Amino acid sequence: MTQIQNYIAGQLVSPQQGQYLDNVNPATGKVYSQVPDSQPEDVAAAYEAAKAAFPLWSSLSIQERSQYLEKIANRITERLDELALAESRDNGKPVWLAKKVDIPRAADNFRYFSHAITQFHNESFDMGQQGFNYTLRRPIGVAGLISPWNLPLYLFTWKIAPALAAGNTCVAKPSEVTPMTAFLLSEICVEIGLPAGVLNIVHGTGPNVGEPIVQHPDIPMISFTGSTRVGQRIAEVAAPMFKKVSLEMGGKNANLVFADADYDHAVKTSVRAAFTNQGQICLCGSRIFVQREIYDQFVRDFVAEVKNLKVGDPELADSKVGAIVSKAQFEKDLSYVEVAKSEGGKIEIGGKAATLEGRCSGGYFIEPTVITGLDAYCRVNQEEIFGPIVTIQPFETDEQALEYANSTPYGLSCTLFTQNLQRAHRLAAEIEAGIVWVNNWMVRDLRTPFGGVKQSGIGREGGFEALRFFTEPKNVFIQL
Ligand code: NAD
């Protein structure tokens, strides 16, 4: 059985106390590898390695750093099949999805930032006869990076790539639930000869590894993606130390379908937005609001589409819906079906575990679930479930659609389906979310700022925003 190793000071090493956690494949319910149960002393060693590597790495030319990132990107692409299978075995998602989306996007993260850093520039301002000033943006030091289980390599590299491109060194922690692709990334870093200590990967739990990273007095910046609950804890720990923090947290995204939408496209895209990755994408549209005139037909057609989503072994090409990431998440998801029933919801389809034959008989599968008959303010529509469970409700007017969209404590993304351009622009400006898609979903442009408002996050990732986060501005005024 594979024993995953930490990556510290350029070496693949065991955790100092020699303890490991079981890593379960959620499609089978069986342990398939072991992950280090690292402790604060492993974080301390990773920090020392990152600190020692900082002078060299930060003083490399931009072109040299860029070339290292490019090499990592190329190696990810070369190892695509292996990474996609590893991600599926950790996470339960269909292999084809990891191969089509997650892993290519992880390579893109490195490739994009290898180019972006060559275009990143400092501002200067002419003050006329008085003089001029300019802003230096230099790397800061050791970055602490913490990521979740749902898009494991994609979100992990989304932080690592800009932190490294900007000239920082890193102590990075993937989710203990999905560690394998991070381990393969550390192998790739060894293969391409990334200088020792530039990137350090410490595996383990939130309390034993994540918290010591955040508490470390000499790690001045923390970039976190995960739940709002853990984000709150990180904010609490980091604030008295005045650390820079970027928090990408939960979502409860609305999907607004107007009567004038391109109907077939709206139905199909809404199904994809609801159930891709078993609904375990922070950007999934789990609250669907449909204009009254087309509501009944939409529910019928949406449910008919959902019937075609085959729940199956993630390693088979025709499985559209894979396993839920863990037993705990599986139980949490199903508990919300009970909450929905108690709140008066009607289960239109799904609402229970899916039982598979053969190798996946012990896996954590849930039938894609559609619930109607709830109001926008009930628990099921206010709390993040993060599974294959969505609700559909009618709305009457633009104002009501906007009210519903903005009615949760979250504000990550929203999708609108309408052919009315004025409505699209007006609502896009008023929706409380960091990202609004009009007539599409999950389209990504790496140059744009990514993130949420309200309890979905503070700070922005992506593009130059990420490079700004990972550098410290210093203004220099010159008197003429
Ligand atoms: P989580 O918050 O439980 O864990 C995220 C990471 O934080 C893990 O690596 C975990 O070990 C670590 N952690 C736990 N406790 C910690 C602590 N006290 N200090 C430091 N680190 C700690 O989240 P999850 O269950 O892995 O992921 C699902 C959540 O992530 C959902 O809420 C989802 O919406 C969110 N998410 C958000 C985005 C976004 O871009 N906004 C993207 C993906 C996922």
Short mmCIF file of C-alpha atoms and ligand atoms in Angstrom, two decimals:
data_model
loop_
_atom_site.label_atom_id
_atom_site.label_comp_id
_atom_site.label_asym_id
_atom_site.label_seq_id
_atom_site.Cartn_x
_atom_site.Cartn_y
_atom_site.Cartn_z
CA MET A 1 0.00 0.00 0.00
CA THR A 2 1.39 3.42 -0.95
CA GLN A 3 2.67 5.42 1.98
CA ILE A 4 2.53 9.10 1.09
CA GLN A 5 5.50 11.19 2.22
CA ASN A 6 5.96 14.81 3.18
CA TYR A 7 8.09 16.95 0.88
CA ILE A 8 10.48 19.00 2.98
CA ALA A 9 13.79 20.61 1.98
CA GLY A 10 13.65 18.90 -1.40
CA GLN A 11 13.30 15.39 0.08
CA LEU A 12 10.37 13.01 0.35
CA VAL A 13 10.36 12.25 4.07
CA SER A 14 8.29 10.42 6.68
CA PRO A 15 6.57 12.43 9.41
CA GLN A 16 8.92 12.79 12.38
CA GLN A 17 6.69 10.81 14.74
CA GLY A 18 6.13 8.12 12.10
CA GLN A 19 2.33 8.23 12.38
CA TYR A 20 -0.03 7.83 9.44
CA LEU A 21 -3.75 8.19 8.76
CA ASP A 22 -5.74 5.88 6.51
CA ASN A 23 -6.66 7.26 3.11
CA VAL A 24 -9.99 5.85 1.97
CA ASN A 25 -11.17 5.51 -1.61
CA PRO A 26 -14.78 6.72 -1.27
CA ALA A 27 -15.89 4.72 -4.30
CA THR A 28 -15.09 1.46 -2.52
CA GLY A 29 -15.09 2.51 1.13
CA LYS A 30 -11.68 0.80 1.46
CA VAL A 31 -8.34 2.13 2.64
CA TYR A 32 -6.00 2.37 -0.33
CA SER A 33 -3.03 4.36 0.96
CA GLN A 34 -1.70 6.07 4.03
CA VAL A 35 -1.10 9.75 4.60
CA PRO A 36 1.32 11.28 7.13
CA ASP A 37 -0.31 12.39 10.35
CA SER A 38 2.24 15.18 10.64
CA GLN A 39 2.66 17.25 13.77
CA PRO A 40 3.80 20.81 14.54
CA GLU A 41 7.48 19.75 14.43
CA ASP A 42 7.05 18.77 10.76
CA VAL A 43 5.59 22.22 10.06
CA ALA A 44 8.56 23.76 11.90
CA ALA A 45 11.00 21.78 9.73
CA ALA A 46 9.12 22.82 6.58
CA TYR A 47 9.25 26.44 7.67
CA GLU A 48 13.03 26.28 8.27
CA ALA A 49 13.54 24.76 4.82
CA ALA A 50 11.37 27.44 3.19
CA LYS A 51 13.15 30.20 5.09
CA ALA A 52 16.56 28.87 4.03
CA ALA A 53 15.45 28.69 0.37
CA PHE A 54 13.97 32.19 0.26
CA PRO A 55 17.17 34.21 -0.44
CA LEU A 56 18.07 32.06 -3.43
CA TRP A 57 14.56 31.73 -4.87
CA SER A 58 13.60 35.39 -4.45
CA SER A 59 16.83 36.51 -6.11
CA LEU A 60 16.45 34.32 -9.21
CA SER A 61 15.53 36.24 -12.32
CA ILE A 62 11.86 36.22 -13.27
CA GLN A 63 12.73 34.18 -16.35
CA GLU A 64 14.42 31.50 -14.22
CA ARG A 65 11.47 31.19 -11.85
CA SER A 66 9.13 31.19 -14.79
CA GLN A 67 11.01 28.30 -16.40
CA TYR A 68 10.68 26.17 -13.25
CA LEU A 69 6.90 26.74 -13.25
CA GLU A 70 6.69 25.88 -16.94
CA LYS A 71 8.55 22.63 -16.30
CA ILE A 72 6.13 21.69 -13.52
CA ALA A 73 3.18 22.44 -15.84
CA ASN A 74 4.65 20.26 -18.58
CA ARG A 75 5.28 17.38 -16.22
CA ILE A 76 1.71 17.56 -14.89
CA THR A 77 0.49 17.32 -18.47
CA GLU A 78 2.78 14.35 -19.14
CA ARG A 79 1.50 12.56 -16.03
CA LEU A 80 -2.15 13.44 -16.74
CA ASP A 81 -3.55 9.88 -16.69
CA GLU A 82 -1.84 8.95 -13.46
CA LEU A 83 -2.85 12.20 -11.73
CA ALA A 84 -6.47 11.88 -12.89
CA LEU A 85 -6.72 8.34 -11.55
CA ALA A 86 -5.13 9.38 -8.24
CA GLU A 87 -7.53 12.28 -7.89
CA SER A 88 -10.49 10.02 -8.58
CA ARG A 89 -9.35 7.43 -6.03
CA ASP A 90 -8.92 10.12 -3.38
CA ASN A 91 -12.04 12.06 -4.11
CA GLY A 92 -14.58 9.78 -5.79
CA LYS A 93 -15.00 11.98 -8.86
CA PRO A 94 -15.19 10.34 -12.29
CA VAL A 95 -11.73 9.83 -13.79
CA TRP A 96 -12.87 11.44 -17.07
CA LEU A 97 -13.77 14.63 -15.18
CA ALA A 98 -10.39 14.83 -13.43
CA LYS A 99 -8.73 14.21 -16.77
CA LYS A 100 -10.79 16.79 -18.63
CA VAL A 101 -11.00 19.57 -16.04
CA ASP A 102 -9.12 19.27 -12.76
CA ILE A 103 -5.67 18.15 -13.84
CA PRO A 104 -5.45 20.29 -17.02
CA ARG A 105 -6.51 23.28 -14.92
CA ALA A 106 -3.75 22.49 -12.41
CA ALA A 107 -1.19 22.53 -15.25
CA ASP A 108 -2.77 25.77 -16.50
CA ASN A 109 -2.25 27.37 -13.09
CA PHE A 110 1.51 26.89 -13.34
CA ARG A 111 1.60 27.81 -17.01
CA TYR A 112 -0.47 30.95 -16.54
CA PHE A 113 1.59 32.27 -13.61
CA SER A 114 4.85 31.41 -15.37
CA HIS A 115 3.72 33.94 -18.00
CA ALA A 116 1.88 36.38 -15.72
CA ILE A 117 4.96 37.08 -13.63
CA THR A 118 6.81 38.20 -16.74
CA GLN A 119 4.05 40.80 -17.32
CA PHE A 120 3.55 41.91 -13.71
CA HIS A 121 4.73 45.48 -13.34
CA ASN A 122 5.17 48.23 -10.82
CA GLU A 123 3.35 51.54 -10.99
CA SER A 124 5.06 54.92 -11.15
CA PHE A 125 3.48 58.38 -10.80
CA ASP A 126 4.81 61.65 -12.06
CA MET A 127 4.40 64.50 -9.52
CA GLY A 128 5.59 67.19 -11.93
CA GLN A 129 8.27 69.57 -10.64
CA GLN A 130 8.05 68.10 -7.16
CA GLY A 131 9.40 64.73 -8.28
CA PHE A 132 8.00 61.29 -8.92
CA ASN A 133 7.31 58.08 -7.11
CA TYR A 134 7.20 54.41 -7.85
CA THR A 135 5.94 51.27 -6.16
CA LEU A 136 8.16 48.28 -5.63
CA ARG A 137 6.43 44.93 -5.24
CA ARG A 138 8.81 42.44 -3.76
CA PRO A 139 8.26 38.89 -2.50
CA ILE A 140 7.46 38.69 1.18
CA GLY A 141 8.94 35.46 2.55
CA VAL A 142 7.35 32.15 3.48
CA ALA A 143 3.72 31.71 2.42
CA GLY A 144 1.31 29.39 4.28
CA LEU A 145 -1.11 27.69 1.88
CA ILE A 146 -4.04 25.51 2.93
CA SER A 147 -6.48 23.82 0.55
CA PRO A 148 -9.62 21.61 0.58
CA TRP A 149 -10.62 18.24 -0.85
CA ASN A 150 -13.09 19.03 -3.60
CA LEU A 151 -10.73 20.03 -6.45
CA PRO A 152 -7.56 18.86 -4.76
CA LEU A 153 -4.71 19.55 -7.20
CA TYR A 154 -6.44 22.39 -9.00
CA LEU A 155 -6.99 24.46 -5.84
CA PHE A 156 -3.65 23.54 -4.27
CA THR A 157 -1.72 24.71 -7.34
CA TRP A 158 -3.94 27.81 -7.66
CA LYS A 159 -2.11 29.05 -4.54
CA ILE A 160 1.32 27.51 -5.03
CA ALA A 161 1.84 28.84 -8.58
CA PRO A 162 1.38 32.58 -7.84
CA ALA A 163 3.21 32.35 -4.49
CA LEU A 164 6.25 30.82 -6.19
CA ALA A 165 6.03 33.02 -9.28
CA ALA A 166 6.14 36.11 -7.08
CA GLY A 167 9.34 34.83 -5.44
CA ASN A 168 8.08 33.47 -2.14
CA THR A 169 8.78 30.05 -0.75
CA CYS A 170 5.95 27.94 0.64
CA VAL A 171 4.72 25.66 3.37
CA ALA A 172 1.65 24.07 1.82
CA LYS A 173 -0.95 21.72 3.27
CA PRO A 174 -3.38 19.79 1.09
CA SER A 175 -6.54 18.29 2.55
CA GLU A 176 -5.86 15.13 4.53
CA VAL A 177 -8.93 13.65 2.80
CA THR A 178 -7.37 13.90 -0.70
CA PRO A 179 -3.56 13.92 -0.39
CA MET A 180 -2.40 11.77 -3.31
CA THR A 181 -2.13 14.35 -6.10
CA ALA A 182 -0.19 16.69 -3.80
CA PHE A 183 2.22 13.81 -3.20
CA LEU A 184 2.57 13.26 -6.94
CA LEU A 185 3.19 16.99 -7.32
CA SER A 186 6.06 16.72 -4.83
CA GLU A 187 7.50 13.88 -6.96
CA ILE A 188 7.22 16.16 -9.98
CA CYS A 189 9.09 18.94 -8.15
CA VAL A 190 11.89 16.48 -7.39
CA GLU A 191 11.91 15.29 -11.02
CA ILE A 192 12.24 18.77 -12.49
CA GLY A 193 14.91 19.80 -9.96
CA LEU A 194 13.02 22.54 -8.13
CA PRO A 195 15.58 23.93 -5.66
CA ALA A 196 15.29 22.36 -2.20
CA GLY A 197 12.95 24.12 0.24
CA VAL A 198 11.21 26.32 -2.32
CA LEU A 199 8.01 24.31 -1.96
CA ASN A 200 7.38 22.20 1.13
CA ILE A 201 4.28 20.03 1.42
CA VAL A 202 3.20 18.84 4.86
CA HIS A 203 0.36 16.32 5.06
CA GLY A 204 -1.96 15.92 8.02
CA THR A 205 -4.99 17.26 9.81
CA GLY A 206 -6.22 20.81 10.28
CA PRO A 207 -5.48 21.00 14.01
CA ASN A 208 -2.00 19.40 13.77
CA VAL A 209 -0.71 20.94 10.54
CA GLY A 210 -3.06 23.72 9.36
CA GLU A 211 -3.31 25.48 12.68
CA PRO A 212 0.49 25.48 13.33
CA ILE A 213 1.00 27.02 9.87
CA VAL A 214 -1.45 29.80 10.71
CA GLN A 215 0.01 30.25 14.20
CA HIS A 216 3.61 30.31 13.03
CA PRO A 217 4.90 33.78 13.97
CA ASP A 218 7.22 34.00 10.94
CA ILE A 219 4.72 33.00 8.24
CA PRO A 220 3.27 36.40 7.37
CA MET A 221 0.70 35.43 4.74
CA ILE A 222 -1.95 32.73 4.70
CA SER A 223 -3.95 31.75 1.66
CA PHE A 224 -6.80 29.41 2.57
CA THR A 225 -9.58 27.71 0.65
CA GLY A 226 -12.14 25.68 2.57
CA SER A 227 -15.18 26.01 4.77
CA THR A 228 -16.43 29.22 6.32
CA ARG A 229 -16.13 27.63 9.78
CA VAL A 230 -12.39 26.98 9.39
CA GLY A 231 -11.91 30.33 7.63
CA GLN A 232 -13.38 32.04 10.69
CA ARG A 233 -10.93 30.18 12.91
CA ILE A 234 -8.01 31.19 10.67
CA ALA A 235 -9.11 34.83 10.74
CA GLU A 236 -9.26 34.68 14.56
CA VAL A 237 -5.73 33.26 14.86
CA ALA A 238 -4.15 35.41 12.16
CA ALA A 239 -5.72 38.78 13.01
CA PRO A 240 -3.76 39.55 16.24
CA MET A 241 -0.54 38.82 14.32
CA PHE A 242 -1.65 41.17 11.48
CA LYS A 243 -1.02 38.52 8.85
CA LYS A 244 -2.11 38.99 5.28
CA VAL A 245 -4.97 36.56 4.71
CA SER A 246 -6.89 35.46 1.68
CA LEU A 247 -9.92 33.33 2.57
CA GLU A 248 -11.92 31.50 -0.09
CA MET A 249 -14.84 29.88 1.70
CA GLY A 250 -18.29 28.35 1.31
CA GLY A 251 -21.02 29.12 -1.15
CA LYS A 252 -24.77 28.70 -1.68
CA ASN A 253 -25.03 29.91 -5.20
CA ALA A 254 -28.21 30.92 -6.95
CA ASN A 255 -29.09 30.01 -10.48
CA LEU A 256 -31.73 32.37 -11.92
CA VAL A 257 -33.68 31.21 -14.98
CA PHE A 258 -35.87 33.81 -16.66
CA ALA A 259 -38.76 33.01 -18.98
CA ASP A 260 -36.93 34.60 -21.92
CA ALA A 261 -33.85 32.37 -21.55
CA ASP A 262 -32.58 30.01 -24.23
CA TYR A 263 -34.59 27.28 -22.56
CA ASP A 264 -32.79 24.06 -23.53
CA HIS A 265 -29.41 25.59 -22.82
CA ALA A 266 -30.66 26.83 -19.44
CA VAL A 267 -31.94 23.38 -18.45
CA LYS A 268 -28.78 21.54 -19.51
CA THR A 269 -26.38 24.06 -18.01
CA SER A 270 -28.35 24.18 -14.76
CA VAL A 271 -28.10 20.39 -14.46
CA ARG A 272 -24.35 20.56 -15.06
CA ALA A 273 -23.99 23.43 -12.55
CA ALA A 274 -25.95 21.44 -9.99
CA PHE A 275 -24.31 18.01 -10.20
CA THR A 276 -20.81 18.26 -11.64
CA ASN A 277 -18.37 16.67 -9.19
CA GLN A 278 -21.39 15.38 -7.21
CA GLY A 279 -22.31 19.00 -6.40
CA GLN A 280 -19.02 19.37 -4.57
CA ILE A 281 -17.74 22.50 -6.28
CA CYS A 282 -17.92 25.75 -4.35
CA LEU A 283 -19.40 27.30 -7.52
CA CYS A 284 -22.22 24.78 -7.99
CA GLY A 285 -25.66 26.32 -8.43
CA SER A 286 -27.59 24.58 -5.68
CA ARG A 287 -30.50 27.02 -5.40
CA ILE A 288 -32.35 27.21 -8.68
CA PHE A 289 -34.98 29.93 -9.07
CA VAL A 290 -37.19 29.83 -12.14
CA GLN A 291 -39.64 32.44 -13.39
CA ARG A 292 -43.21 31.37 -12.69
CA GLU A 293 -44.31 31.17 -16.37
CA ILE A 294 -41.87 28.34 -17.13
CA TYR A 295 -41.52 26.87 -13.64
CA ASP A 296 -43.62 23.67 -14.01
CA GLN A 297 -42.13 22.79 -17.36
CA PHE A 298 -38.61 23.52 -16.10
CA VAL A 299 -39.02 21.20 -13.11
CA ARG A 300 -40.27 18.41 -15.39
CA ASP A 301 -37.45 18.84 -17.92
CA PHE A 302 -34.77 19.29 -15.29
CA VAL A 303 -35.86 16.09 -13.53
CA ALA A 304 -35.93 14.24 -16.86
CA GLU A 305 -32.32 15.30 -17.51
CA VAL A 306 -31.28 14.26 -14.02
CA LYS A 307 -32.72 10.78 -14.64
CA ASN A 308 -30.05 10.38 -17.35
CA LEU A 309 -27.18 11.06 -14.95
CA LYS A 310 -25.75 7.65 -14.33
CA VAL A 311 -24.39 7.18 -10.83
CA GLY A 312 -21.54 4.73 -11.18
CA ASP A 313 -18.00 3.54 -10.63
CA PRO A 314 -15.83 6.66 -11.11
CA GLU A 315 -13.36 4.61 -13.13
CA LEU A 316 -15.94 3.83 -15.84
CA ALA A 317 -16.27 6.25 -18.74
CA ASP A 318 -20.08 6.39 -18.71
CA SER A 319 -20.45 7.29 -15.01
CA LYS A 320 -21.67 10.84 -14.78
CA VAL A 321 -21.92 11.01 -11.00
CA GLY A 322 -19.24 9.46 -8.81
CA ALA A 323 -18.87 8.94 -5.08
CA ILE A 324 -19.23 11.48 -2.27
CA VAL A 325 -15.79 12.29 -0.90
CA SER A 326 -16.12 10.68 2.55
CA LYS A 327 -18.49 8.86 4.84
CA ALA A 328 -18.86 12.00 6.97
CA GLN A 329 -19.84 14.13 3.94
CA PHE A 330 -22.16 11.36 2.69
CA GLU A 331 -23.98 11.32 6.04
CA LYS A 332 -24.13 15.10 6.17
CA ASP A 333 -25.67 15.25 2.69
CA LEU A 334 -28.33 12.66 3.51
CA SER A 335 -29.17 14.41 6.78
CA TYR A 336 -30.18 17.46 4.70
CA VAL A 337 -32.70 15.33 2.82
CA GLU A 338 -34.36 14.72 6.18
CA VAL A 339 -34.19 18.43 7.00
CA ALA A 340 -35.83 19.18 3.64
CA LYS A 341 -38.66 16.72 4.37
CA SER A 342 -39.19 18.24 7.81
CA GLU A 343 -39.36 21.69 6.19
CA GLY A 344 -42.12 20.52 3.82
CA GLY A 345 -39.96 19.83 0.77
CA LYS A 346 -41.04 17.44 -1.97
CA ILE A 347 -38.38 15.08 -3.29
CA GLU A 348 -38.86 15.15 -7.06
CA ILE A 349 -36.07 12.65 -7.68
CA GLY A 350 -33.28 10.98 -5.66
CA GLY A 351 -33.22 11.65 -1.94
CA LYS A 352 -31.37 8.49 -0.97
CA ALA A 353 -28.11 6.61 -1.16
CA ALA A 354 -27.40 4.83 -4.44
CA THR A 355 -26.37 1.20 -4.10
CA LEU A 356 -23.82 -0.12 -6.57
CA GLU A 357 -22.80 -3.68 -7.30
CA GLY A 358 -19.33 -5.18 -7.26
CA ARG A 359 -16.20 -3.26 -6.34
CA CYS A 360 -18.20 -0.13 -5.44
CA SER A 361 -20.76 -1.85 -3.21
CA GLY A 362 -19.20 -0.29 -0.09
CA GLY A 363 -18.84 3.19 -1.63
CA TYR A 364 -20.54 6.44 -0.67
CA PHE A 365 -22.93 7.21 -3.50
CA ILE A 366 -26.01 9.43 -3.44
CA GLU A 367 -28.64 9.75 -6.14
CA PRO A 368 -28.77 13.26 -7.61
CA THR A 369 -31.56 14.88 -5.64
CA VAL A 370 -34.03 17.59 -6.63
CA ILE A 371 -36.31 19.16 -4.04
CA THR A 372 -39.19 21.56 -4.59
CA GLY A 373 -41.77 23.18 -2.33
CA LEU A 374 -39.34 24.97 -0.01
CA ASP A 375 -39.01 28.69 0.55
CA ALA A 376 -35.82 30.66 0.04
CA TYR A 377 -35.27 31.20 3.75
CA CYS A 378 -35.48 27.62 5.06
CA ARG A 379 -32.34 25.83 6.33
CA VAL A 380 -31.87 23.77 3.20
CA ASN A 381 -31.72 26.98 1.16
CA GLN A 382 -29.58 28.90 3.60
CA GLU A 383 -26.89 26.40 4.70
CA GLU A 384 -24.14 25.03 2.47
CA ILE A 385 -24.73 21.31 1.86
CA PHE A 386 -21.96 20.71 -0.68
CA GLY A 387 -23.42 17.60 -2.25
CA PRO A 388 -25.73 16.43 -5.07
CA ILE A 389 -28.82 18.07 -3.59
CA VAL A 390 -30.52 21.06 -5.17
CA THR A 391 -33.76 22.93 -4.74
CA ILE A 392 -35.98 24.59 -7.34
CA GLN A 393 -38.36 27.42 -6.49
CA PRO A 394 -40.45 29.82 -8.57
CA PHE A 395 -40.08 33.61 -8.62
CA GLU A 396 -42.36 36.28 -10.08
CA THR A 397 -40.31 39.40 -10.82
CA ASP A 398 -36.71 40.55 -11.28
CA GLU A 399 -36.84 42.10 -7.82
CA GLN A 400 -37.91 38.84 -6.25
CA ALA A 401 -35.19 36.92 -8.13
CA LEU A 402 -32.63 39.40 -6.83
CA GLU A 403 -33.96 39.16 -3.30
CA TYR A 404 -33.71 35.37 -3.35
CA ALA A 405 -30.26 35.38 -4.92
CA ASN A 406 -28.97 37.71 -2.19
CA SER A 407 -30.84 36.06 0.68
CA THR A 408 -28.03 33.87 2.11
CA PRO A 409 -25.00 34.76 4.20
CA TYR A 410 -22.84 33.62 1.27
CA GLY A 411 -21.81 35.46 -1.89
CA LEU A 412 -19.54 33.42 -4.11
CA SER A 413 -21.13 33.10 -7.54
CA CYS A 414 -24.44 33.37 -9.38
CA THR A 415 -25.64 32.33 -12.83
CA LEU A 416 -28.32 34.15 -14.83
CA PHE A 417 -30.14 32.78 -17.83
CA THR A 418 -31.83 35.52 -19.82
CA GLN A 419 -31.69 36.99 -23.30
CA ASN A 420 -32.53 40.45 -22.03
CA LEU A 421 -29.24 42.32 -22.05
CA GLN A 422 -30.39 45.18 -19.83
CA ARG A 423 -31.68 42.81 -17.21
CA ALA A 424 -28.45 40.82 -17.30
CA HIS A 425 -26.28 43.90 -16.73
CA ARG A 426 -28.58 45.41 -14.10
CA LEU A 427 -28.84 42.23 -12.05
CA ALA A 428 -25.15 41.34 -12.48
CA ALA A 429 -24.28 44.66 -10.86
CA GLU A 430 -26.71 44.15 -7.97
CA ILE A 431 -26.10 40.52 -7.14
CA GLU A 432 -24.01 40.06 -4.03
CA ALA A 433 -21.38 37.69 -5.40
CA GLY A 434 -17.79 37.77 -6.54
CA ILE A 435 -18.59 36.10 -9.87
CA VAL A 436 -21.68 36.34 -12.07
CA TRP A 437 -22.05 34.15 -15.13
CA VAL A 438 -24.59 35.13 -17.77
CA ASN A 439 -25.84 32.21 -19.85
CA ASN A 440 -22.90 30.00 -18.84
CA TRP A 441 -21.27 28.41 -15.82
CA MET A 442 -17.74 27.62 -14.57
CA VAL A 443 -16.08 29.51 -17.40
CA ARG A 444 -12.67 30.46 -16.13
CA ASP A 445 -10.33 33.23 -17.22
CA LEU A 446 -7.17 33.11 -15.15
CA ARG A 447 -6.63 36.85 -15.56
CA THR A 448 -9.76 37.75 -13.59
CA PRO A 449 -9.98 38.26 -9.82
CA PHE A 450 -11.59 35.21 -8.25
CA GLY A 451 -13.34 35.12 -4.88
CA GLY A 452 -16.47 35.85 -2.90
CA VAL A 453 -18.16 38.42 -0.70
CA LYS A 454 -19.94 38.12 2.67
CA GLN A 455 -19.19 34.74 4.28
CA SER A 456 -17.74 33.36 1.04
CA GLY A 457 -14.48 35.16 1.45
CA ILE A 458 -12.13 38.06 1.60
CA GLY A 459 -9.34 38.76 -0.82
CA ARG A 460 -9.12 37.67 -4.42
CA GLU A 461 -7.11 34.99 -6.15
CA GLY A 462 -6.20 34.80 -9.82
CA GLY A 463 -4.42 37.12 -12.19
CA PHE A 464 -2.41 40.06 -10.93
CA GLU A 465 -4.59 40.11 -7.79
CA ALA A 466 -2.83 36.94 -6.65
CA LEU A 467 0.58 38.36 -7.48
CA ARG A 468 -0.30 41.49 -5.51
CA PHE A 469 -1.32 39.36 -2.53
CA PHE A 470 1.99 37.53 -2.58
CA THR A 471 4.08 40.71 -2.79
CA GLU A 472 4.44 43.67 -0.45
CA PRO A 473 4.10 47.12 -2.02
CA LYS A 474 6.60 49.78 -1.02
CA ASN A 475 6.36 53.33 -2.31
CA VAL A 476 9.49 55.31 -3.02
CA PHE A 477 9.20 59.11 -3.42
CA ILE A 478 11.95 60.95 -5.27
CA GLN A 479 12.41 64.70 -4.82
CA LEU A 480 13.71 66.46 -7.91
P1 NAD B 1 -12.34 22.51 5.52
O1 NAD B 1 -12.48 23.94 5.92
O2 NAD B 1 -12.84 21.48 6.43
O3 NAD B 1 -10.80 22.16 5.27
C1 NAD B 1 -10.01 22.93 4.38
C2 NAD B 1 -8.54 22.79 4.80
O4 NAD B 1 -8.35 23.43 6.06
C3 NAD B 1 -8.10 21.34 4.97
O5 NAD B 1 -6.78 21.21 4.47
C4 NAD B 1 -8.14 21.17 6.48
O6 NAD B 1 -7.28 20.17 6.97
C5 NAD B 1 -7.68 22.55 6.94
N1 NAD B 1 -8.03 22.89 8.32
C6 NAD B 1 -9.02 22.38 9.10
N2 NAD B 1 -9.00 22.98 10.31
C7 NAD B 1 -8.00 23.91 10.29
C8 NAD B 1 -7.50 24.86 11.23
N3 NAD B 1 -8.03 24.98 12.43
N4 NAD B 1 -6.49 25.66 10.86
C9 NAD B 1 -5.95 25.57 9.61
N5 NAD B 1 -6.37 24.69 8.68
C10 NAD B 1 -7.39 23.86 9.01
O7 NAD B 1 -12.99 22.41 4.06
P2 NAD B 1 -13.22 21.10 3.21
O8 NAD B 1 -14.31 20.32 3.84
O9 NAD B 1 -11.90 20.47 2.93
O10 NAD B 1 -13.73 21.72 1.82
C11 NAD B 1 -15.05 22.04 1.54
C12 NAD B 1 -15.30 23.51 1.74
O11 NAD B 1 -14.43 24.28 0.91
C13 NAD B 1 -16.70 23.94 1.33
O12 NAD B 1 -17.20 24.82 2.30
C14 NAD B 1 -16.47 24.68 0.02
O13 NAD B 1 -17.43 25.65 -0.31
C15 NAD B 1 -15.16 25.31 0.26
N6 NAD B 1 -14.51 25.68 -0.99
C16 NAD B 1 -14.43 27.00 -1.32
C17 NAD B 1 -13.85 27.38 -2.52
C18 NAD B 1 -13.74 28.83 -2.92
O14 NAD B 1 -13.02 29.12 -3.86
N7 NAD B 1 -14.42 29.74 -2.25
C19 NAD B 1 -13.32 26.41 -3.37
C20 NAD B 1 -13.44 25.07 -3.00
C21 NAD B 1 -14.02 24.71 -1.80
#
